[in-house]
PDB file of C-alpha atoms in Angstrom:
ATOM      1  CA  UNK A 751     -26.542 -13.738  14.054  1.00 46.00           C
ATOM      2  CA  UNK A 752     -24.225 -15.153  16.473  1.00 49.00           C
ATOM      3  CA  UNK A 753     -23.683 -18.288  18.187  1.00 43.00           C
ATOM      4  CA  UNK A 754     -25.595 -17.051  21.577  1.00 43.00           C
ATOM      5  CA  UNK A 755     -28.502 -14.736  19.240  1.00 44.00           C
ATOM      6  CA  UNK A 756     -29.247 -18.468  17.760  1.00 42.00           C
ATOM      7  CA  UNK A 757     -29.656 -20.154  20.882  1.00 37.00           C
ATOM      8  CA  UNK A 758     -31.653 -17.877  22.698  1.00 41.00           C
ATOM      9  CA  UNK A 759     -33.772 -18.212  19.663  1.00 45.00           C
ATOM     10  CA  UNK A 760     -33.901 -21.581  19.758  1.00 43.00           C
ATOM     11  CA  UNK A 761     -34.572 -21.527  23.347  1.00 41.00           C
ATOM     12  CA  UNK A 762     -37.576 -18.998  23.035  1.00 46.00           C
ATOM     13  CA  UNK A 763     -40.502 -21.476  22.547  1.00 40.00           C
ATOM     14  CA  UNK A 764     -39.301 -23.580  26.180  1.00 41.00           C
ATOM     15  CA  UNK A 765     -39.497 -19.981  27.535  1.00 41.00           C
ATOM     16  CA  UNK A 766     -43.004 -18.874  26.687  1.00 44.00           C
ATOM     17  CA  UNK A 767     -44.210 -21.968  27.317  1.00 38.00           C
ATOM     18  CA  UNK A 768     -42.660 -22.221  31.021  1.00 42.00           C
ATOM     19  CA  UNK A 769     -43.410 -18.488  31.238  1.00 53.00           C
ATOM     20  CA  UNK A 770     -45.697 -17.437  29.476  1.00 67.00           C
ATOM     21  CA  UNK A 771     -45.168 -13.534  27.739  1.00 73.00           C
ATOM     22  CA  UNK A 772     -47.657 -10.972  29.950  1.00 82.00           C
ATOM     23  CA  UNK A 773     -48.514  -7.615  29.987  1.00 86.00           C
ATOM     24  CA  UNK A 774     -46.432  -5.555  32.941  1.00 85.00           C
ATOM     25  CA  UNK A 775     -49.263  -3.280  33.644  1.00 87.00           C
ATOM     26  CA  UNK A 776     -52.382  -5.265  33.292  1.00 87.00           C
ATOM     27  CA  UNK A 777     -51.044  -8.760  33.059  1.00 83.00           C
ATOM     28  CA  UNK A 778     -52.487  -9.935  30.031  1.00 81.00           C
ATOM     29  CA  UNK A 779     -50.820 -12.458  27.497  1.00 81.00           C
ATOM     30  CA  UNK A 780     -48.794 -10.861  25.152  1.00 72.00           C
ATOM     31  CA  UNK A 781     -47.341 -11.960  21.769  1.00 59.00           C
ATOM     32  CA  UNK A 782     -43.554 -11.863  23.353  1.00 69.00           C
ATOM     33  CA  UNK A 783     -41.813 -11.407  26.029  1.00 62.00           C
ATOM     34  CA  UNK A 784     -41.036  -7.904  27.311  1.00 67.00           C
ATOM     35  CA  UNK A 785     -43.897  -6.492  25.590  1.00 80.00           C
ATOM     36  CA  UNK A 786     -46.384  -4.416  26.390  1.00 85.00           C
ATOM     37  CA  UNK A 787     -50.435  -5.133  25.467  1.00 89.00           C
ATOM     38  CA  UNK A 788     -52.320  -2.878  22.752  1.00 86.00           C
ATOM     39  CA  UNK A 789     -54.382  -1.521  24.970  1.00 89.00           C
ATOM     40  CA  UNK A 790     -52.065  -0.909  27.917  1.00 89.00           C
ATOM     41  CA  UNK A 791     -49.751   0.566  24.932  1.00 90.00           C
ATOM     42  CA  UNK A 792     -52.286   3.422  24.520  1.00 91.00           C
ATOM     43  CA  UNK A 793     -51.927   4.190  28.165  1.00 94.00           C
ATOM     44  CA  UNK A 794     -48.518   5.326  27.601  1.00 93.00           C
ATOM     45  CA  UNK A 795     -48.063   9.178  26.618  1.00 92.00           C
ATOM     46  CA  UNK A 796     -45.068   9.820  23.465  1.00 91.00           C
ATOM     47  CA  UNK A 797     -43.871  13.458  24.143  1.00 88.00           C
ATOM     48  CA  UNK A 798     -45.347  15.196  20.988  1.00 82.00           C
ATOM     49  CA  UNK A 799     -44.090  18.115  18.523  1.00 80.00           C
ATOM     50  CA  UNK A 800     -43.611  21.266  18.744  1.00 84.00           C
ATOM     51  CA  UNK A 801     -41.200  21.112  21.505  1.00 87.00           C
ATOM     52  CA  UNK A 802     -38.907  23.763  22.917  1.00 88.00           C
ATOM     53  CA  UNK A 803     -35.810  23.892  21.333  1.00 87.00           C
ATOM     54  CA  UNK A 804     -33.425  23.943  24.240  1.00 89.00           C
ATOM     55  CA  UNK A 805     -34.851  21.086  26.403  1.00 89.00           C
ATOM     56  CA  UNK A 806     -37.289  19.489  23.908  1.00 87.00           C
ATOM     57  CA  UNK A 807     -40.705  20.288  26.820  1.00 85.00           C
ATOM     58  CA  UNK A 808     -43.761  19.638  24.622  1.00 82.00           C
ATOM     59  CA  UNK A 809     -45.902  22.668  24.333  1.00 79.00           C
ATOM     60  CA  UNK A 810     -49.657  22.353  24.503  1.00 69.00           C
ATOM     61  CA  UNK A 811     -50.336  24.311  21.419  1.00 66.00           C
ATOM     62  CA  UNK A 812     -49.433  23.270  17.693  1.00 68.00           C
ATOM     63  CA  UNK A 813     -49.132  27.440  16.757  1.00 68.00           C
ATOM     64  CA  UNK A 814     -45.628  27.703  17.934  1.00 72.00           C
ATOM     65  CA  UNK A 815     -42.917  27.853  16.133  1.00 76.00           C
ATOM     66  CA  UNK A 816     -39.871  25.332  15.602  1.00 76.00           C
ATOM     67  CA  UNK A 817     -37.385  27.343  17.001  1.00 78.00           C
ATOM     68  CA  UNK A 818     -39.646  28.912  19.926  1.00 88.00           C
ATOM     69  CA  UNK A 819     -38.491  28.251  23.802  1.00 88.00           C
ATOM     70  CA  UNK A 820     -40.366  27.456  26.588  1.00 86.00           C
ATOM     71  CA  UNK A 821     -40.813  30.078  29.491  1.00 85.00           C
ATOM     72  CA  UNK A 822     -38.153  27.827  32.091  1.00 85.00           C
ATOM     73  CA  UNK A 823     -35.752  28.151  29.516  1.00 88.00           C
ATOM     74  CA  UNK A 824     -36.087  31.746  28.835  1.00 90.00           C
ATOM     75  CA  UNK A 825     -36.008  32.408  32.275  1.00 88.00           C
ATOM     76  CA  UNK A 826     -32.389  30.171  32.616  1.00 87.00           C
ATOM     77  CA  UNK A 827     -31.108  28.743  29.957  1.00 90.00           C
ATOM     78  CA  UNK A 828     -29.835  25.277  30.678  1.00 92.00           C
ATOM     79  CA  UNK A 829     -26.742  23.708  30.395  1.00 93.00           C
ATOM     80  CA  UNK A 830     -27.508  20.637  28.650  1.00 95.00           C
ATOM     81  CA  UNK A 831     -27.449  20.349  24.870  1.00 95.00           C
ATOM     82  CA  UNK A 832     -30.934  18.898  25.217  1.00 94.00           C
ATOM     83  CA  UNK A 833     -33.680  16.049  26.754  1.00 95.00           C
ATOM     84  CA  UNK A 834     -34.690  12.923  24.837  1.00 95.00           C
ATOM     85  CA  UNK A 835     -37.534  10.879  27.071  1.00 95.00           C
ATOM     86  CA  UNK A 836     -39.203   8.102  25.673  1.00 96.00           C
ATOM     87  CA  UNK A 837     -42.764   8.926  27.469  1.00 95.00           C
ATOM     88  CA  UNK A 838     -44.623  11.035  29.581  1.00 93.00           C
ATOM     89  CA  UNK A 839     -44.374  10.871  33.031  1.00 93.00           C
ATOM     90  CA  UNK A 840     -48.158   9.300  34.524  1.00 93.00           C
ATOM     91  CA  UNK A 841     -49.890   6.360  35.659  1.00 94.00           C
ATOM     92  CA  UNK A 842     -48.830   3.588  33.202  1.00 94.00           C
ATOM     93  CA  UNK A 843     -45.427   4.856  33.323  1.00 95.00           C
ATOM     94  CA  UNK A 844     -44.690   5.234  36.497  1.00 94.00           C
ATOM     95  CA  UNK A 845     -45.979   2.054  37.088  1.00 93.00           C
ATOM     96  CA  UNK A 846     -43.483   0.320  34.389  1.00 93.00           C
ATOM     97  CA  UNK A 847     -40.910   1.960  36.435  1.00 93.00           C
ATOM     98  CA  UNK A 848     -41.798   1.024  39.605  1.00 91.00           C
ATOM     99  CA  UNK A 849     -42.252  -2.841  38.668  1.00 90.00           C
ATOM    100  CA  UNK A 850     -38.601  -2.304  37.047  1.00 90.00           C
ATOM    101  CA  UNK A 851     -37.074  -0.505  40.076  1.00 86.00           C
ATOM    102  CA  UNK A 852     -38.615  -2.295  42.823  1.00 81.00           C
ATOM    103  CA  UNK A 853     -40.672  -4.961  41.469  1.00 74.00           C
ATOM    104  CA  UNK A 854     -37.086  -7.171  40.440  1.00 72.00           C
ATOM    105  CA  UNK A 855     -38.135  -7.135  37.296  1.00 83.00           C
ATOM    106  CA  UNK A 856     -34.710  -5.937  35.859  1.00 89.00           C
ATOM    107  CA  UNK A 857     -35.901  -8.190  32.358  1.00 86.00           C
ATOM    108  CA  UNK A 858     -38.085  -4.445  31.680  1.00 92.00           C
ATOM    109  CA  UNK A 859     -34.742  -2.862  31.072  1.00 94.00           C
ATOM    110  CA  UNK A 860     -35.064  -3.857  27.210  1.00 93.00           C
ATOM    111  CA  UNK A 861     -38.353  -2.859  26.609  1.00 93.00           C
ATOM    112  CA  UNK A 862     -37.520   0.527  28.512  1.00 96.00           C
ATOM    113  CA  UNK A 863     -34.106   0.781  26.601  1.00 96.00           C
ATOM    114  CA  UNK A 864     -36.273  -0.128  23.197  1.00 94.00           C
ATOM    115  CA  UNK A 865     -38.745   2.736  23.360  1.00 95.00           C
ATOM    116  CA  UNK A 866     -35.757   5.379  24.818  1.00 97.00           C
ATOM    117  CA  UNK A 867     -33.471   4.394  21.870  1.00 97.00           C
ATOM    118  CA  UNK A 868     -35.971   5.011  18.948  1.00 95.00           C
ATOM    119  CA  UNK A 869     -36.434   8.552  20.269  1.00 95.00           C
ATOM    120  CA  UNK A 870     -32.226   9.078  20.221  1.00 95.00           C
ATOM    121  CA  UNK A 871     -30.605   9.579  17.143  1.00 91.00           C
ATOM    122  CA  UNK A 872     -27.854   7.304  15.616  1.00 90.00           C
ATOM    123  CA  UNK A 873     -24.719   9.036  16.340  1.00 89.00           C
ATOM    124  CA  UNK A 874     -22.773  10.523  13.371  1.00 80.00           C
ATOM    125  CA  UNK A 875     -20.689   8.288  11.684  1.00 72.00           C
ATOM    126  CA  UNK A 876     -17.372  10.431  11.028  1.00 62.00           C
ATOM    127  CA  UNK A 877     -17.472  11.064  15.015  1.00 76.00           C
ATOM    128  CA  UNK A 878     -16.621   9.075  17.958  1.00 87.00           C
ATOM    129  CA  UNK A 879     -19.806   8.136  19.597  1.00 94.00           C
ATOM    130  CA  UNK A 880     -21.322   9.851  22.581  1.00 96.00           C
ATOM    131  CA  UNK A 881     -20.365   8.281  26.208  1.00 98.00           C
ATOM    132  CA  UNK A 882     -24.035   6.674  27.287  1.00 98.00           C
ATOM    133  CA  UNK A 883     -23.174   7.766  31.334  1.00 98.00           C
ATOM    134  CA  UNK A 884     -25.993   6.852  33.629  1.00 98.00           C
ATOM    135  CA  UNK A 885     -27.285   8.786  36.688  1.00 96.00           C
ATOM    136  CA  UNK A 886     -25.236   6.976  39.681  1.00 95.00           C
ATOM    137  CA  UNK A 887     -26.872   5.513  42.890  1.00 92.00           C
ATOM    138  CA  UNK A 888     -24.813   5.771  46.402  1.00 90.00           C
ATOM    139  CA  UNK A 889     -23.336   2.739  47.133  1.00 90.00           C
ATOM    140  CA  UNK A 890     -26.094   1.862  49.910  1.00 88.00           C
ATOM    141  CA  UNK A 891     -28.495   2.477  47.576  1.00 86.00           C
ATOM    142  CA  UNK A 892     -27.052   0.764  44.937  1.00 88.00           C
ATOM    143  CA  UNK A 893     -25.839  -2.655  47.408  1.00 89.00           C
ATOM    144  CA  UNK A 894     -29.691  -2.232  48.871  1.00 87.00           C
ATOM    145  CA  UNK A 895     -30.883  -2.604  45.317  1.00 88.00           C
ATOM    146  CA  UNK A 896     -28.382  -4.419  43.640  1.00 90.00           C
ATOM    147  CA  UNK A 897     -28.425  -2.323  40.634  1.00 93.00           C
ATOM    148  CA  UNK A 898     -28.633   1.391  38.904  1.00 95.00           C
ATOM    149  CA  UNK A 899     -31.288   1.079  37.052  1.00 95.00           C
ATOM    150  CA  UNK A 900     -30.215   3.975  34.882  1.00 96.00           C
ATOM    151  CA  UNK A 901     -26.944   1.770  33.971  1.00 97.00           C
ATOM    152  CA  UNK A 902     -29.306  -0.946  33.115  1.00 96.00           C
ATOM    153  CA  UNK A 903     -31.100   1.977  30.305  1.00 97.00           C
ATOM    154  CA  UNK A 904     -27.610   2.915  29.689  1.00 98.00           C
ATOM    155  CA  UNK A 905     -26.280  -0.719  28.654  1.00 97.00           C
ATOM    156  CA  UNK A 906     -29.469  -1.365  26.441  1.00 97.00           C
ATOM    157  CA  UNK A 907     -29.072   1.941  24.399  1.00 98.00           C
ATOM    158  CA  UNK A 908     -25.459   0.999  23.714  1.00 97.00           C
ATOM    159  CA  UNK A 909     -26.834  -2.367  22.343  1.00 96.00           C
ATOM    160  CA  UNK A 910     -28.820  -0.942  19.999  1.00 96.00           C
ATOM    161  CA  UNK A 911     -26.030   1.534  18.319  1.00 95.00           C
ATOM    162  CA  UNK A 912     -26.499   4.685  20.316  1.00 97.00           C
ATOM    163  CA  UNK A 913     -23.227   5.060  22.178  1.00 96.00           C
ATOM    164  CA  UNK A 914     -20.667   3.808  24.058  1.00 97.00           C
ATOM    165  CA  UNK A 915     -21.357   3.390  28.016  1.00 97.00           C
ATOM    166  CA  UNK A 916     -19.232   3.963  30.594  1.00 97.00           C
ATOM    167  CA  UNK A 917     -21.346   3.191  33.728  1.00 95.00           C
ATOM    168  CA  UNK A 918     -18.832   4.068  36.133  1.00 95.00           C
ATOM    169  CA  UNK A 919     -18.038   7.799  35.068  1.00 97.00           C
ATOM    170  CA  UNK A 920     -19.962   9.654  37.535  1.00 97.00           C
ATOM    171  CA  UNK A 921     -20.007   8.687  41.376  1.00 95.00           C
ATOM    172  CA  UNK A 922     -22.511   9.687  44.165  1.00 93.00           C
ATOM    173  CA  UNK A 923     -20.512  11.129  46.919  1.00 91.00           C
ATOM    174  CA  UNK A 924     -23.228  11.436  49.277  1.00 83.00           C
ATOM    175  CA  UNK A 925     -26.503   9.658  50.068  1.00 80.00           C
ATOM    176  CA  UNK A 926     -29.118  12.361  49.611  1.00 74.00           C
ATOM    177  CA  UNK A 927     -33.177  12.557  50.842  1.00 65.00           C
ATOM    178  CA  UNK A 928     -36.137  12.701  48.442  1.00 68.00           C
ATOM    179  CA  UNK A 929     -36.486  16.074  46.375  1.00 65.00           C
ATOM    180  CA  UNK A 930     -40.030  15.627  46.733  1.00 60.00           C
ATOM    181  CA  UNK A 931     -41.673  18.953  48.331  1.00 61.00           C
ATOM    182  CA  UNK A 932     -38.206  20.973  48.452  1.00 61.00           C
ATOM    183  CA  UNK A 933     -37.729  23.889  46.242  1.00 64.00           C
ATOM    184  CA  UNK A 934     -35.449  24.674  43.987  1.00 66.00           C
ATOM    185  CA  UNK A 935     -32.945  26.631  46.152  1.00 75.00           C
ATOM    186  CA  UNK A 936     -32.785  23.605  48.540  1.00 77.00           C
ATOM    187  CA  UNK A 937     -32.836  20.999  46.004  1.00 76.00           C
ATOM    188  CA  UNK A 938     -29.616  22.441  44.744  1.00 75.00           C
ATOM    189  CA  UNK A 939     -28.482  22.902  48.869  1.00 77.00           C
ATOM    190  CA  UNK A 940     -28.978  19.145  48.912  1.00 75.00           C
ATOM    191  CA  UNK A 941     -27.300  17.643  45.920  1.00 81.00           C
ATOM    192  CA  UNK A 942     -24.365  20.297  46.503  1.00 81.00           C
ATOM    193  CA  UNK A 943     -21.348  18.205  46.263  1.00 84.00           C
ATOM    194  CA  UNK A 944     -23.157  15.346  46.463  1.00 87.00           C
ATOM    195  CA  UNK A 945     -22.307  14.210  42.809  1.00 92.00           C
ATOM    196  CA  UNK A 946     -18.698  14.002  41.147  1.00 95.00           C
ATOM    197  CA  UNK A 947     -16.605  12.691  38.211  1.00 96.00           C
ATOM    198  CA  UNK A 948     -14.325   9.537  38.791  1.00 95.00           C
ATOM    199  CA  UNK A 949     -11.065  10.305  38.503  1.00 93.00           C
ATOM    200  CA  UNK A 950     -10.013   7.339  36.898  1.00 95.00           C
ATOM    201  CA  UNK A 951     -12.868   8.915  33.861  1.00 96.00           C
ATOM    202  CA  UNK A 952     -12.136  11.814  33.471  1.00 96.00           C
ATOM    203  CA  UNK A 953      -9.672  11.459  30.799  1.00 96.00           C
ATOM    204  CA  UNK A 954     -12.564   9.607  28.677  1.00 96.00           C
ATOM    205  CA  UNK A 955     -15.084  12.286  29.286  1.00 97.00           C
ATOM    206  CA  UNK A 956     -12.619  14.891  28.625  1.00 96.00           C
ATOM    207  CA  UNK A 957     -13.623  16.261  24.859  1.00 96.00           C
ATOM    208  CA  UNK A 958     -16.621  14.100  24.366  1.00 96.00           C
ATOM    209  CA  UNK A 959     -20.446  14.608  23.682  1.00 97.00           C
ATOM    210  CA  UNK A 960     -22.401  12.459  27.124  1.00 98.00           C
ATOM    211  CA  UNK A 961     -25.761  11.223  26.827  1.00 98.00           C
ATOM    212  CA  UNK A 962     -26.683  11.324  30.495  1.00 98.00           C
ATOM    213  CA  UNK A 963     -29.309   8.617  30.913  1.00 98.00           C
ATOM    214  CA  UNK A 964     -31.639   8.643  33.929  1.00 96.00           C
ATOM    215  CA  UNK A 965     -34.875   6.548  34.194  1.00 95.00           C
ATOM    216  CA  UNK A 966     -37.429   9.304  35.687  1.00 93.00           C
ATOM    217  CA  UNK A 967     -36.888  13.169  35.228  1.00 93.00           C
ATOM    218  CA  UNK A 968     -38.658  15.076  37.740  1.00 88.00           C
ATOM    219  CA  UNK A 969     -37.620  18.640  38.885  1.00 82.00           C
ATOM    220  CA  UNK A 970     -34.137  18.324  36.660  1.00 87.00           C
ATOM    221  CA  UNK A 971     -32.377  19.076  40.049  1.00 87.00           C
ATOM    222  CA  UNK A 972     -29.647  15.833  40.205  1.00 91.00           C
ATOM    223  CA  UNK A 973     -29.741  15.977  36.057  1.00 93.00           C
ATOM    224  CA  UNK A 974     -28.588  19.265  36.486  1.00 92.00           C
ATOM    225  CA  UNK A 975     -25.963  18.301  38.802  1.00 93.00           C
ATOM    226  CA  UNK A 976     -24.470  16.057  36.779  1.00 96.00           C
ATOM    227  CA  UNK A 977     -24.475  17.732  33.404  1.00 97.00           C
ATOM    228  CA  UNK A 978     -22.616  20.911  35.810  1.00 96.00           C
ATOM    229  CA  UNK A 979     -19.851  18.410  36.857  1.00 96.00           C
ATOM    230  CA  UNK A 980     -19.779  16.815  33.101  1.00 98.00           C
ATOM    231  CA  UNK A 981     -19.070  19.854  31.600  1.00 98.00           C
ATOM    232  CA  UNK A 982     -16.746  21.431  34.034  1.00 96.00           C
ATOM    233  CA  UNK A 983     -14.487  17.892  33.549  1.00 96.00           C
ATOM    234  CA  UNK A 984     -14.010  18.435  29.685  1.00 97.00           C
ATOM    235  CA  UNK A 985     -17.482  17.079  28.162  1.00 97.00           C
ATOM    236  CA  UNK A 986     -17.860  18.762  24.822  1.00 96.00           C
ATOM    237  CA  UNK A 987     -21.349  18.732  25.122  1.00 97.00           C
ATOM    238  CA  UNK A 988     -24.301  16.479  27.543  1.00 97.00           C
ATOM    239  CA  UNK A 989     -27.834  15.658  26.165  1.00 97.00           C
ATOM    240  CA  UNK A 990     -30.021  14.029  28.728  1.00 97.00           C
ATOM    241  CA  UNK A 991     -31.962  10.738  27.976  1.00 97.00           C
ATOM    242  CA  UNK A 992     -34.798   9.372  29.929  1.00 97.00           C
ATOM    243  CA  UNK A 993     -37.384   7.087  30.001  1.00 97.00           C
ATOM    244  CA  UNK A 994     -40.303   8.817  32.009  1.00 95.00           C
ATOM    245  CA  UNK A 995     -40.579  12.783  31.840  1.00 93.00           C
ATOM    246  CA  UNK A 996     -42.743  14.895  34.443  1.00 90.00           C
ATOM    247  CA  UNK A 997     -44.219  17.827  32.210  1.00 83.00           C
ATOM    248  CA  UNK A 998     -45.704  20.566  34.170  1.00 66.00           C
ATOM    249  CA  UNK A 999     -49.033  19.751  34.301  1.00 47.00           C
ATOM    250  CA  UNK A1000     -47.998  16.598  36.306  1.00 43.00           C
ATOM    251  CA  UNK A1001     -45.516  18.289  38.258  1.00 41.00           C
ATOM    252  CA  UNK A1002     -46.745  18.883  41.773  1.00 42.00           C
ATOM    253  CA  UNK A1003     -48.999  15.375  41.578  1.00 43.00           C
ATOM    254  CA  UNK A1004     -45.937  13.364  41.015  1.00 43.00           C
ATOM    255  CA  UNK A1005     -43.511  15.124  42.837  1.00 42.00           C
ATOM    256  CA  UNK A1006     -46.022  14.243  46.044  1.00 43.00           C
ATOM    257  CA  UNK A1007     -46.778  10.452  44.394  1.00 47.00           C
ATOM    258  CA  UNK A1008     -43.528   9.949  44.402  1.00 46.00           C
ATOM    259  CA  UNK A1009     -41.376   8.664  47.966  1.00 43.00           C
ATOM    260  CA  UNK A1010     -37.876   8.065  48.818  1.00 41.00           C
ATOM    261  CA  UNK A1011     -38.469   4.610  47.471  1.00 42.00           C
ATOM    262  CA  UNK A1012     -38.702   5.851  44.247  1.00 48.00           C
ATOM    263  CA  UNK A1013     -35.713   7.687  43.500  1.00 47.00           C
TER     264      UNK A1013
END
């Protein structure tokens, strides 16, 4: 443990006592800090097995086989290599990422980052690691904010051993509307162009396996767009990781829940 590990350590006690550990859905006391409550904890939906195989969707029946696919994927096979999320997109959820988007409650990033990383596996040890790249923000979203809260995900999963980030290797060109209520067709109108590599990356993306991290995936539309650019710039392969995932069931009621404030 190093010299800073010991001190926070040390330091914990003064914490809880000035500020004392709560819940960040219901508010109750909690055992540490960044935690969530037991109950609250059965509020939040872990994407189950069996799963398709291309984009890991959890299918409401436990009669289908390992290697079966889910209809989307039948009918367009994706890109990616793949999509980790930590939960299920609903209530509890969105409201952890709500209070850690908007709430300035950028402390949630490590319990987000804990549960997202103990669904990712460790990389392979005879390989270089996977480049942890996070969804970008404009830069008036991102000065508005004062943070991607994707990079935030991103920075925690490379704490805990599951790649190396570079937080800079996409850039959003553009500053683009909600998705919310478009179809696909203009969701893909919209983001055209809108996302890009960084030149000054593209010689460390060039040959490597991404882990694109995002904190909510919705429609897949800007996931999409950045796994297209990934790969055309050299990435030997791009899983996506994310915290929250809309499954279709929830699909329409979120996409309406969910405002330009929120992506």
């Amino acid at each position: 443990m190093g010299l800073g590990a010991h001190i926070a350590e040390g330091l914990k006690p003064v914490v809880d006592l000035v500020y004392p550990p709560r819940c960040p859905l219901c508010g109750d006391a909690t055992a540490d800090q960044g935690g969530v409550c037991s109950e609250c904890w059965g509020d939040l939906v872990i994407p189950g097995e069996p799963s398709c195989k291309a984009c890991g969707r959890p299918f409401g029946s436990d009669q289908m086989d390992e290697e079966a696919l889910c209809a989307p994927c039948m009918a367009d096979p994706p890109k990616h290599s793949g999509i980790v999320a930590a939960t299920v997109y609903n209530d509890a959820s969105r409201k952890l990422i709500l209070t850690f988007k908007h709430g300035g409650k950028i402390s949630l990033a490590g319990l987000l980052g804990r549960l997202l990383a103990a669904r990712l596996s460790d990389p392979e040890e005879c390989d270089a690691p996977p480049l942890l790249i996070p969804v970008p923000l404009h830069r008036w979203r991102l000065w508005q904010r004062g943070f991607n809260q994707s990079g935030l995900l991103a920075t925690e999963l490379a704490k805990r051993g599951k790649g190396e980030v570079l937080v800079d290797g996409l850039v959003r060109r553009k500053r683009t509307p909600s998705l919310g209520g478009l179809g696909a067709k203009e969701r893909r109108k919209t983001l055209s162009g809108a996302i890009a590599i960084r030149e000054s990356r593209e010689a460390a993306i060039k040959g490597r396996d991404v882990i694109l991290v995002d904190d909510v995936l919705t429609s897949g539309a800007t996931s999409d767009a950045c796994v297209g650019v990934l790969l055309r710039a050299g990435a030997r392969s791009v899983t996506i990781a994310c915290f929250a995932r809309v499954v279709d069931s929830e699909f329409d009621a979120s996409l309406h829940r969910m405002s330009a404030a929120e992506t």
